[in-house]
């Protein structure tokens, strides 16, 4: 029988189902037994079978007679899909049949201890399916579920073990994963019901812990309890024998100690008011008893670092769990222990354990400890944030001995900062880092903040440790690249954490010793590592550099020397350090310093060609941007003009030469090398413009018209080449180089306009020639040759100049709107940059030049509305977001115009219909809050009679007088009933009533809308977790804002280059 015939037989539900045949097809399609076309046919057949509406009726036969585990899992997948997507559509008899079958199968398998072990994966899948059924059926259709499962557990130990696993999954589903998976009401109802039935579950767990001799059953019970502890009432923890049982019976037993520690960690995470004396005493007892047991298992003299290194997996897991327990308890209840004198010794012992664990060479364990040390040191810093404060120190003295050890750990293990690009690779070679390790950067930021807090708490101890370790580097007793790097990264991380006098003394010593090491050490790799560290440290101390001109000048000269060092990464780091110093110390370079005859900027400009002669083009651009920041600090406009002229002397000489050649023979602009030179010159100008800002106009005016002429000529060359050789010619290196020049022209103009502050000058002198050069070229070019940066530059121009440029909007739209729309409206994929920039430009016009829309002919405005609707239905997230923002802005703007009623009459219902289509589209749920905001606005303007034109006009179904509110309610109910006929009319009624009653509270409107989406997705069997994505992002953003606020308040926590000049002044 051919594969096609087999497929046809399995899909024919009028024939007897052949399970053996299915086993063969699964082996071919999913098990790797098939090859090529045969395997593809089997895969397609299995997909078709899974999607067949009657496939679930064959599951019991498959599970009973199949000899293949893969086939059984395939069958369970069919059943799981039915439970998720069609459970409510099944008859009550069918639901009961499935439930009874699954329960019976689980009981049959789990009652046999050998099957429980051998069929564990299969049983886990069945358990998960049962929990999905329970979430549908319990408590309404299966009120005795908890009683049934607890009662059955008392008949057989292996059955009990599996039933506890089911309860564990149920607890997780309801308390941990219910958000975004079910409606708020349903989640609350299930939580309340489980809490009401919990005494039966707790009684079962207690009975097992006190009476069972089965290791696997007791272990499963403890794991289940771990999930319950997070939500069970406090009385079950402390008013029963649970805590003593955990500590005395299970903690010191190797098979149970890890899960027991996890249980105790969950207890430790429970928060309460420390004023509650009874609870405080209970938690203190818990801590004391646990610690006394831990000391018997792991004496305080143990070398935990070595024990972990040589330990088995379970022993290493114990150290990890111990760190979690100690950090959780001390973080939540540390202040409680401080307040009780009799708890000081246990507290210090726990801290000693944590110090030893912090030395373990395992990143995840170190992160756990680091989080606690960071929290503790921040709290201790806040106790007395200012050195002159007379406030009494209540907490710090208790921690002083421990904090010194923590300082040593932080300094010895400091993570690599992002600024350091010269690193040691796995082969022990010094190379340039090619990829940023984001995990290491995050770790560095936390360690930096912790060390800064520690430094504020005791500067002299920090200085002592660092000085001793530096001396060990110099004398060679601890010399290694790794040790030196970590020490220098730590030194760089405490910039700003002490008074300037201390910082000066310390830094002079450090730099002196490091410069001495450069001279003393032999080998290019050694010198590169030391040079990298010197550059990193000096770049981190701008405050010191600003206060010591001679040192600053010496450092800059040293950086210029490093710019000639060809070792991998050194030049990059020299340029990066130079630009950071230039940004933070810019004024010092344009002033005449004591003992100098002219500002140092003059010296730099005089020798610029020598300084940059060994740099790569990208490094030259960085250098030019750095010097530009220095020039921007000059307050005398005439002096600044002279400096700018001198600054651009090198690129201008080459520019003039190329322009002169092009004037004589325009064909020179077709040369690829010429295009590369032009692109480099323009990138240098962009770097300078970025740094100098508006005063760059003196240089821009010098090259502006020539630059636009070059743009036109290159556009002509590109168009001619494409017309002659087809659109594939655009990929030729010569044309790619020409387009790069055009793009740089657009970037330069866009950058300067964004920084200009004389709108009239820009509009009168720069905008007309700019539009003349780019608009016609864009409109007339073939789609592949149109530069998306034109749209980006126009958006920047409109955003910056605002309503001043409204007069030019019609010409802009005539040139770019329809031709771009034709490029991007064929699908959602082609020309991604054009579509993003196009809608950004449309958003800029909507926000700043809305009156221009009102002057447009109706057909052109219809195109605008169609493009907005198309935008917010887009699959590209950024385009959809922009489309929604445009629509909201447009709705608010049109509301106060005379054209409002005409707009509502034409577009209100159309927009409403399309918004509902994207709201219910699962690919657009990330924008739920914006959808709710727009819908709330649209229902509000109808409810408040802001829409006065009759929206029902022209609707033949309206036969009697009505109001807009009544009509819109009927319209939405009809719209939703057509899309979701399986919902009851009352559900539609309540939904629409909520839309009108919640318009003044967008958050409540969003929640109301989301509950509706959860209902329709539950019925469709779709995942609903993404409906809560916006809230999670908002929570993360708020947490990040609060973290930033705290960091700003502590000197030295933020990298000095993250601190604005205003914050420093």
PDB file of N, CA and C in Angstrom, residues 606-680:
ATOM      1  N   UNK A 606      46.194  72.012  15.029  1.00  0.00           N
ATOM      2  CA  UNK A 606      47.437  72.194  14.262  1.00  0.00           C
ATOM      3  C   UNK A 606      48.081  70.862  13.907  1.00  0.00           C
ATOM      4  N   UNK A 607      47.868  69.856  14.746  1.00  0.00           N
ATOM      5  CA  UNK A 607      48.542  68.562  14.529  1.00  0.00           C
ATOM      6  C   UNK A 607      47.549  67.443  14.175  1.00  0.00           C
ATOM      7  N   UNK A 608      46.359  67.815  13.774  1.00  0.00           N
ATOM      8  CA  UNK A 608      45.296  66.828  13.575  1.00  0.00           C
ATOM      9  C   UNK A 608      45.672  65.769  12.540  1.00  0.00           C
ATOM     10  N   UNK A 609      46.369  66.196  11.479  1.00  0.00           N
ATOM     11  CA  UNK A 609      46.720  65.230  10.427  1.00  0.00           C
ATOM     12  C   UNK A 609      47.695  64.182  10.954  1.00  0.00           C
ATOM     13  N   UNK A 610      48.602  64.585  11.846  1.00  0.00           N
ATOM     14  CA  UNK A 610      49.557  63.639  12.437  1.00  0.00           C
ATOM     15  C   UNK A 610      48.868  62.693  13.406  1.00  0.00           C
ATOM     16  N   UNK A 611      47.920  63.225  14.178  1.00  0.00           N
ATOM     17  CA  UNK A 611      47.236  62.410  15.195  1.00  0.00           C
ATOM     18  C   UNK A 611      46.429  61.288  14.549  1.00  0.00           C
ATOM     19  N   UNK A 612      45.741  61.600  13.442  1.00  0.00           N
ATOM     20  CA  UNK A 612      44.788  60.627  12.885  1.00  0.00           C
ATOM     21  C   UNK A 612      45.370  59.783  11.756  1.00  0.00           C
ATOM     22  N   UNK A 613      46.662  59.939  11.463  1.00  0.00           N
ATOM     23  CA  UNK A 613      47.226  59.304  10.269  1.00  0.00           C
ATOM     24  C   UNK A 613      47.147  57.771  10.282  1.00  0.00           C
ATOM     25  N   UNK A 614      47.103  57.150  11.483  1.00  0.00           N
ATOM     26  CA  UNK A 614      47.058  55.687  11.550  1.00  0.00           C
ATOM     27  C   UNK A 614      45.661  55.140  11.863  1.00  0.00           C
ATOM     28  N   UNK A 615      44.673  56.026  11.944  1.00  0.00           N
ATOM     29  CA  UNK A 615      43.330  55.593  12.308  1.00  0.00           C
ATOM     30  C   UNK A 615      42.536  55.150  11.084  1.00  0.00           C
ATOM     31  N   UNK A 616      41.601  54.222  11.324  1.00  0.00           N
ATOM     32  CA  UNK A 616      40.661  53.807  10.291  1.00  0.00           C
ATOM     33  C   UNK A 616      39.566  54.867  10.145  1.00  0.00           C
ATOM     34  N   UNK A 617      38.867  54.908   8.991  1.00  0.00           N
ATOM     35  CA  UNK A 617      37.851  55.950   8.785  1.00  0.00           C
ATOM     36  C   UNK A 617      36.855  56.071   9.940  1.00  0.00           C
ATOM     37  N   UNK A 618      36.332  54.951  10.446  1.00  0.00           N
ATOM     38  CA  UNK A 618      35.356  55.026  11.532  1.00  0.00           C
ATOM     39  C   UNK A 618      35.969  55.656  12.775  1.00  0.00           C
ATOM     40  N   UNK A 619      37.236  55.357  13.030  1.00  0.00           N
ATOM     41  CA  UNK A 619      37.923  55.943  14.179  1.00  0.00           C
ATOM     42  C   UNK A 619      38.154  57.441  13.969  1.00  0.00           C
ATOM     43  N   UNK A 620      38.411  57.824  12.724  1.00  0.00           N
ATOM     44  CA  UNK A 620      38.578  59.258  12.402  1.00  0.00           C
ATOM     45  C   UNK A 620      37.278  60.005  12.706  1.00  0.00           C
ATOM     46  N   UNK A 621      36.152  59.404  12.348  1.00  0.00           N
ATOM     47  CA  UNK A 621      34.865  60.064  12.605  1.00  0.00           C
ATOM     48  C   UNK A 621      34.640  60.223  14.101  1.00  0.00           C
ATOM     49  N   UNK A 622      35.019  59.213  14.883  1.00  0.00           N
ATOM     50  CA  UNK A 622      34.903  59.322  16.343  1.00  0.00           C
ATOM     51  C   UNK A 622      35.795  60.452  16.855  1.00  0.00           C
ATOM     52  N   UNK A 623      37.005  60.516  16.327  1.00  0.00           N
ATOM     53  CA  UNK A 623      37.949  61.569  16.730  1.00  0.00           C
ATOM     54  C   UNK A 623      37.370  62.950  16.413  1.00  0.00           C
ATOM     55  N   UNK A 624      36.820  63.098  15.207  1.00  0.00           N
ATOM     56  CA  UNK A 624      36.267  64.400  14.809  1.00  0.00           C
ATOM     57  C   UNK A 624      35.077  64.791  15.682  1.00  0.00           C
ATOM     58  N   UNK A 625      34.263  63.817  16.022  1.00  0.00           N
ATOM     59  CA  UNK A 625      33.135  64.135  16.899  1.00  0.00           C
ATOM     60  C   UNK A 625      33.641  64.613  18.258  1.00  0.00           C
ATOM     61  N   UNK A 626      34.690  63.974  18.767  1.00  0.00           N
ATOM     62  CA  UNK A 626      35.267  64.370  20.060  1.00  0.00           C
ATOM     63  C   UNK A 626      35.768  65.808  20.010  1.00  0.00           C
ATOM     64  N   UNK A 627      36.512  66.132  18.970  1.00  0.00           N
ATOM     65  CA  UNK A 627      37.042  67.500  18.838  1.00  0.00           C
ATOM     66  C   UNK A 627      35.876  68.483  18.677  1.00  0.00           C
ATOM     67  N   UNK A 628      34.809  68.045  17.994  1.00  0.00           N
ATOM     68  CA  UNK A 628      33.633  68.898  17.831  1.00  0.00           C
ATOM     69  C   UNK A 628      33.014  69.278  19.169  1.00  0.00           C
ATOM     70  N   UNK A 629      32.999  68.339  20.113  1.00  0.00           N
ATOM     71  CA  UNK A 629      32.469  68.659  21.447  1.00  0.00           C
ATOM     72  C   UNK A 629      33.323  69.734  22.119  1.00  0.00           C
ATOM     73  N   UNK A 630      34.617  69.657  21.911  1.00  0.00           N
ATOM     74  CA  UNK A 630      35.490  70.693  22.477  1.00  0.00           C
ATOM     75  C   UNK A 630      35.156  72.064  21.884  1.00  0.00           C
ATOM     76  N   UNK A 631      35.021  72.113  20.552  1.00  0.00           N
ATOM     77  CA  UNK A 631      34.737  73.386  19.880  1.00  0.00           C
ATOM     78  C   UNK A 631      33.389  73.928  20.326  1.00  0.00           C
ATOM     79  N   UNK A 632      32.414  73.039  20.588  1.00  0.00           N
ATOM     80  CA  UNK A 632      31.073  73.493  20.978  1.00  0.00           C
ATOM     81  C   UNK A 632      31.086  74.244  22.306  1.00  0.00           C
ATOM     82  N   UNK A 633      32.166  74.077  23.096  1.00  0.00           N
ATOM     83  CA  UNK A 633      32.255  74.766  24.386  1.00  0.00           C
ATOM     84  C   UNK A 633      32.714  76.210  24.248  1.00  0.00           C
ATOM     85  N   UNK A 634      33.150  76.603  23.057  1.00  0.00           N
ATOM     86  CA  UNK A 634      33.609  77.982  22.823  1.00  0.00           C
ATOM     87  C   UNK A 634      32.406  78.916  22.780  1.00  0.00           C
ATOM     88  N   UNK A 635      32.416  79.943  23.619  1.00  0.00           N
ATOM     89  CA  UNK A 635      31.263  80.852  23.714  1.00  0.00           C
ATOM     90  C   UNK A 635      31.362  82.044  22.773  1.00  0.00           C
ATOM     91  N   UNK A 636      32.569  82.374  22.304  1.00  0.00           N
ATOM     92  CA  UNK A 636      32.752  83.499  21.374  1.00  0.00           C
ATOM     93  C   UNK A 636      32.461  83.001  19.955  1.00  0.00           C
ATOM     94  N   UNK A 637      31.402  83.516  19.339  1.00  0.00           N
ATOM     95  CA  UNK A 637      30.972  83.011  18.032  1.00  0.00           C
ATOM     96  C   UNK A 637      32.035  83.217  16.956  1.00  0.00           C
ATOM     97  N   UNK A 638      32.767  84.341  17.003  1.00  0.00           N
ATOM     98  CA  UNK A 638      33.800  84.589  15.990  1.00  0.00           C
ATOM     99  C   UNK A 638      34.950  83.599  16.134  1.00  0.00           C
ATOM    100  N   UNK A 639      35.364  83.360  17.377  1.00  0.00           N
ATOM    101  CA  UNK A 639      36.430  82.385  17.620  1.00  0.00           C
ATOM    102  C   UNK A 639      35.960  80.993  17.190  1.00  0.00           C
ATOM    103  N   UNK A 640      34.697  80.681  17.482  1.00  0.00           N
ATOM    104  CA  UNK A 640      34.160  79.375  17.102  1.00  0.00           C
ATOM    105  C   UNK A 640      34.184  79.199  15.583  1.00  0.00           C
ATOM    106  N   UNK A 641      33.800  80.232  14.848  1.00  0.00           N
ATOM    107  CA  UNK A 641      33.816  80.142  13.381  1.00  0.00           C
ATOM    108  C   UNK A 641      35.219  79.851  12.868  1.00  0.00           C
ATOM    109  N   UNK A 642      36.221  80.518  13.492  1.00  0.00           N
ATOM    110  CA  UNK A 642      37.606  80.291  13.065  1.00  0.00           C
ATOM    111  C   UNK A 642      38.044  78.866  13.384  1.00  0.00           C
ATOM    112  N   UNK A 643      37.650  78.390  14.571  1.00  0.00           N
ATOM    113  CA  UNK A 643      38.013  77.014  14.952  1.00  0.00           C
ATOM    114  C   UNK A 643      37.354  76.004  14.008  1.00  0.00           C
ATOM    115  N   UNK A 644      36.077  76.240  13.661  1.00  0.00           N
ATOM    116  CA  UNK A 644      35.364  75.315  12.767  1.00  0.00           C
ATOM    117  C   UNK A 644      36.037  75.278  11.399  1.00  0.00           C
ATOM    118  N   UNK A 645      36.445  76.446  10.928  1.00  0.00           N
ATOM    119  CA  UNK A 645      37.127  76.505   9.623  1.00  0.00           C
ATOM    120  C   UNK A 645      38.419  75.687   9.658  1.00  0.00           C
ATOM    121  N   UNK A 646      39.174  75.843  10.739  1.00  0.00           N
ATOM    122  CA  UNK A 646      40.432  75.111  10.880  1.00  0.00           C
ATOM    123  C   UNK A 646      40.175  73.613  11.069  1.00  0.00           C
ATOM    124  N   UNK A 647      39.119  73.321  11.802  1.00  0.00           N
ATOM    125  CA  UNK A 647      38.705  71.951  12.134  1.00  0.00           C
ATOM    126  C   UNK A 647      38.417  71.152  10.868  1.00  0.00           C
ATOM    127  N   UNK A 648      37.739  71.784   9.901  1.00  0.00           N
ATOM    128  CA  UNK A 648      37.348  71.083   8.676  1.00  0.00           C
ATOM    129  C   UNK A 648      38.333  71.301   7.522  1.00  0.00           C
ATOM    130  N   UNK A 649      39.514  71.830   7.840  1.00  0.00           N
ATOM    131  CA  UNK A 649      40.473  72.154   6.776  1.00  0.00           C
ATOM    132  C   UNK A 649      40.854  70.920   5.958  1.00  0.00           C
ATOM    133  N   UNK A 650      41.140  69.815   6.651  1.00  0.00           N
ATOM    134  CA  UNK A 650      41.541  68.591   5.938  1.00  0.00           C
ATOM    135  C   UNK A 650      40.421  68.054   5.043  1.00  0.00           C
ATOM    136  N   UNK A 651      39.222  67.781   5.580  1.00  0.00           N
ATOM    137  CA  UNK A 651      38.165  67.277   4.694  1.00  0.00           C
ATOM    138  C   UNK A 651      37.752  68.285   3.626  1.00  0.00           C
ATOM    139  N   UNK A 652      37.808  69.588   3.943  1.00  0.00           N
ATOM    140  CA  UNK A 652      37.407  70.593   2.946  1.00  0.00           C
ATOM    141  C   UNK A 652      38.380  70.653   1.774  1.00  0.00           C
ATOM    142  N   UNK A 653      39.664  70.448   2.064  1.00  0.00           N
ATOM    143  CA  UNK A 653      40.660  70.452   0.983  1.00  0.00           C
ATOM    144  C   UNK A 653      40.359  69.342  -0.014  1.00  0.00           C
ATOM    145  N   UNK A 654      40.072  68.148   0.506  1.00  0.00           N
ATOM    146  CA  UNK A 654      39.745  67.031  -0.374  1.00  0.00           C
ATOM    147  C   UNK A 654      38.404  67.258  -1.077  1.00  0.00           C
ATOM    148  N   UNK A 655      37.443  67.821  -0.363  1.00  0.00           N
ATOM    149  CA  UNK A 655      36.127  68.122  -0.946  1.00  0.00           C
ATOM    150  C   UNK A 655      36.271  69.102  -2.112  1.00  0.00           C
ATOM    151  N   UNK A 656      37.012  70.184  -1.873  1.00  0.00           N
ATOM    152  CA  UNK A 656      37.194  71.190  -2.926  1.00  0.00           C
ATOM    153  C   UNK A 656      37.858  70.594  -4.152  1.00  0.00           C
ATOM    154  N   UNK A 657      38.832  69.715  -3.910  1.00  0.00           N
ATOM    155  CA  UNK A 657      39.534  69.086  -5.028  1.00  0.00           C
ATOM    156  C   UNK A 657      38.573  68.255  -5.881  1.00  0.00           C
ATOM    157  N   UNK A 658      37.711  67.478  -5.216  1.00  0.00           N
ATOM    158  CA  UNK A 658      36.755  66.633  -5.947  1.00  0.00           C
ATOM    159  C   UNK A 658      35.744  67.491  -6.696  1.00  0.00           C
ATOM    160  N   UNK A 659      35.249  68.555  -6.053  1.00  0.00           N
ATOM    161  CA  UNK A 659      34.261  69.437  -6.694  1.00  0.00           C
ATOM    162  C   UNK A 659      34.870  70.124  -7.916  1.00  0.00           C
ATOM    163  N   UNK A 660      36.133  70.558  -7.777  1.00  0.00           N
ATOM    164  CA  UNK A 660      36.800  71.203  -8.924  1.00  0.00           C
ATOM    165  C   UNK A 660      36.947  70.221 -10.088  1.00  0.00           C
ATOM    166  N   UNK A 661      37.340  68.990  -9.763  1.00  0.00           N
ATOM    167  CA  UNK A 661      37.442  67.976 -10.831  1.00  0.00           C
ATOM    168  C   UNK A 661      36.081  67.710 -11.472  1.00  0.00           C
ATOM    169  N   UNK A 662      35.031  67.646 -10.647  1.00  0.00           N
ATOM    170  CA  UNK A 662      33.689  67.380 -11.161  1.00  0.00           C
ATOM    171  C   UNK A 662      33.176  68.535 -12.001  1.00  0.00           C
ATOM    172  N   UNK A 663      33.587  69.740 -11.640  1.00  0.00           N
ATOM    173  CA  UNK A 663      33.173  70.903 -12.423  1.00  0.00           C
ATOM    174  C   UNK A 663      33.735  70.822 -13.837  1.00  0.00           C
ATOM    175  N   UNK A 664      34.971  70.332 -13.944  1.00  0.00           N
ATOM    176  CA  UNK A 664      35.605  70.192 -15.261  1.00  0.00           C
ATOM    177  C   UNK A 664      35.097  68.955 -15.992  1.00  0.00           C
ATOM    178  N   UNK A 665      34.944  67.857 -15.246  1.00  0.00           N
ATOM    179  CA  UNK A 665      34.517  66.598 -15.873  1.00  0.00           C
ATOM    180  C   UNK A 665      33.600  65.866 -14.894  1.00  0.00           C
ATOM    181  N   UNK A 666      32.275  66.016 -15.127  1.00  0.00           N
ATOM    182  CA  UNK A 666      31.303  65.482 -14.180  1.00  0.00           C
ATOM    183  C   UNK A 666      31.386  63.957 -14.056  1.00  0.00           C
ATOM    184  N   UNK A 667      31.964  63.310 -15.049  1.00  0.00           N
ATOM    185  CA  UNK A 667      32.076  61.847 -15.020  1.00  0.00           C
ATOM    186  C   UNK A 667      32.931  61.352 -13.861  1.00  0.00           C
ATOM    187  N   UNK A 668      33.727  62.241 -13.262  1.00  0.00           N
ATOM    188  CA  UNK A 668      34.577  61.825 -12.146  1.00  0.00           C
ATOM    189  C   UNK A 668      33.712  61.317 -10.972  1.00  0.00           C
ATOM    190  N   UNK A 669      32.466  61.807 -10.893  1.00  0.00           N
ATOM    191  CA  UNK A 669      31.582  61.398  -9.801  1.00  0.00           C
ATOM    192  C   UNK A 669      31.065  59.974  -9.976  1.00  0.00           C
ATOM    193  N   UNK A 670      31.326  59.380 -11.137  1.00  0.00           N
ATOM    194  CA  UNK A 670      30.933  57.988 -11.359  1.00  0.00           C
ATOM    195  C   UNK A 670      31.967  57.004 -10.823  1.00  0.00           C
ATOM    196  N   UNK A 671      33.141  57.534 -10.468  1.00  0.00           N
ATOM    197  CA  UNK A 671      34.225  56.678  -9.984  1.00  0.00           C
ATOM    198  C   UNK A 671      33.912  56.189  -8.562  1.00  0.00           C
ATOM    199  N   UNK A 672      34.097  54.892  -8.346  1.00  0.00           N
ATOM    200  CA  UNK A 672      33.753  54.304  -7.057  1.00  0.00           C
ATOM    201  C   UNK A 672      34.616  54.853  -5.923  1.00  0.00           C
ATOM    202  N   UNK A 673      35.900  55.039  -6.184  1.00  0.00           N
ATOM    203  CA  UNK A 673      36.802  55.569  -5.159  1.00  0.00           C
ATOM    204  C   UNK A 673      36.419  56.992  -4.786  1.00  0.00           C
ATOM    205  N   UNK A 674      36.006  57.770  -5.793  1.00  0.00           N
ATOM    206  CA  UNK A 674      35.565  59.145  -5.520  1.00  0.00           C
ATOM    207  C   UNK A 674      34.346  59.133  -4.615  1.00  0.00           C
ATOM    208  N   UNK A 675      33.419  58.204  -4.894  1.00  0.00           N
ATOM    209  CA  UNK A 675      32.224  58.094  -4.047  1.00  0.00           C
ATOM    210  C   UNK A 675      32.606  57.737  -2.616  1.00  0.00           C
ATOM    211  N   UNK A 676      33.568  56.839  -2.457  1.00  0.00           N
ATOM    212  CA  UNK A 676      34.008  56.466  -1.105  1.00  0.00           C
ATOM    213  C   UNK A 676      34.608  57.669  -0.369  1.00  0.00           C
ATOM    214  N   UNK A 677      35.407  58.460  -1.108  1.00  0.00           N
ATOM    215  CA  UNK A 677      36.001  59.651  -0.500  1.00  0.00           C
ATOM    216  C   UNK A 677      34.928  60.646  -0.081  1.00  0.00           C
ATOM    217  N   UNK A 678      33.942  60.855  -0.962  1.00  0.00           N
ATOM    218  CA  UNK A 678      32.853  61.784  -0.647  1.00  0.00           C
ATOM    219  C   UNK A 678      32.081  61.298   0.590  1.00  0.00           C
ATOM    220  N   UNK A 679      31.821  60.005   0.644  1.00  0.00           N
ATOM    221  CA  UNK A 679      31.079  59.442   1.775  1.00  0.00           C
ATOM    222  C   UNK A 679      31.841  59.646   3.080  1.00  0.00           C
ATOM    223  N   UNK A 680      33.162  59.429   3.052  1.00  0.00           N
ATOM    224  CA  UNK A 680      33.971  59.641   4.256  1.00  0.00           C
ATOM    225  C   UNK A 680      33.970  61.089   4.691  1.00  0.00           C
TER     226      UNK A 680
END
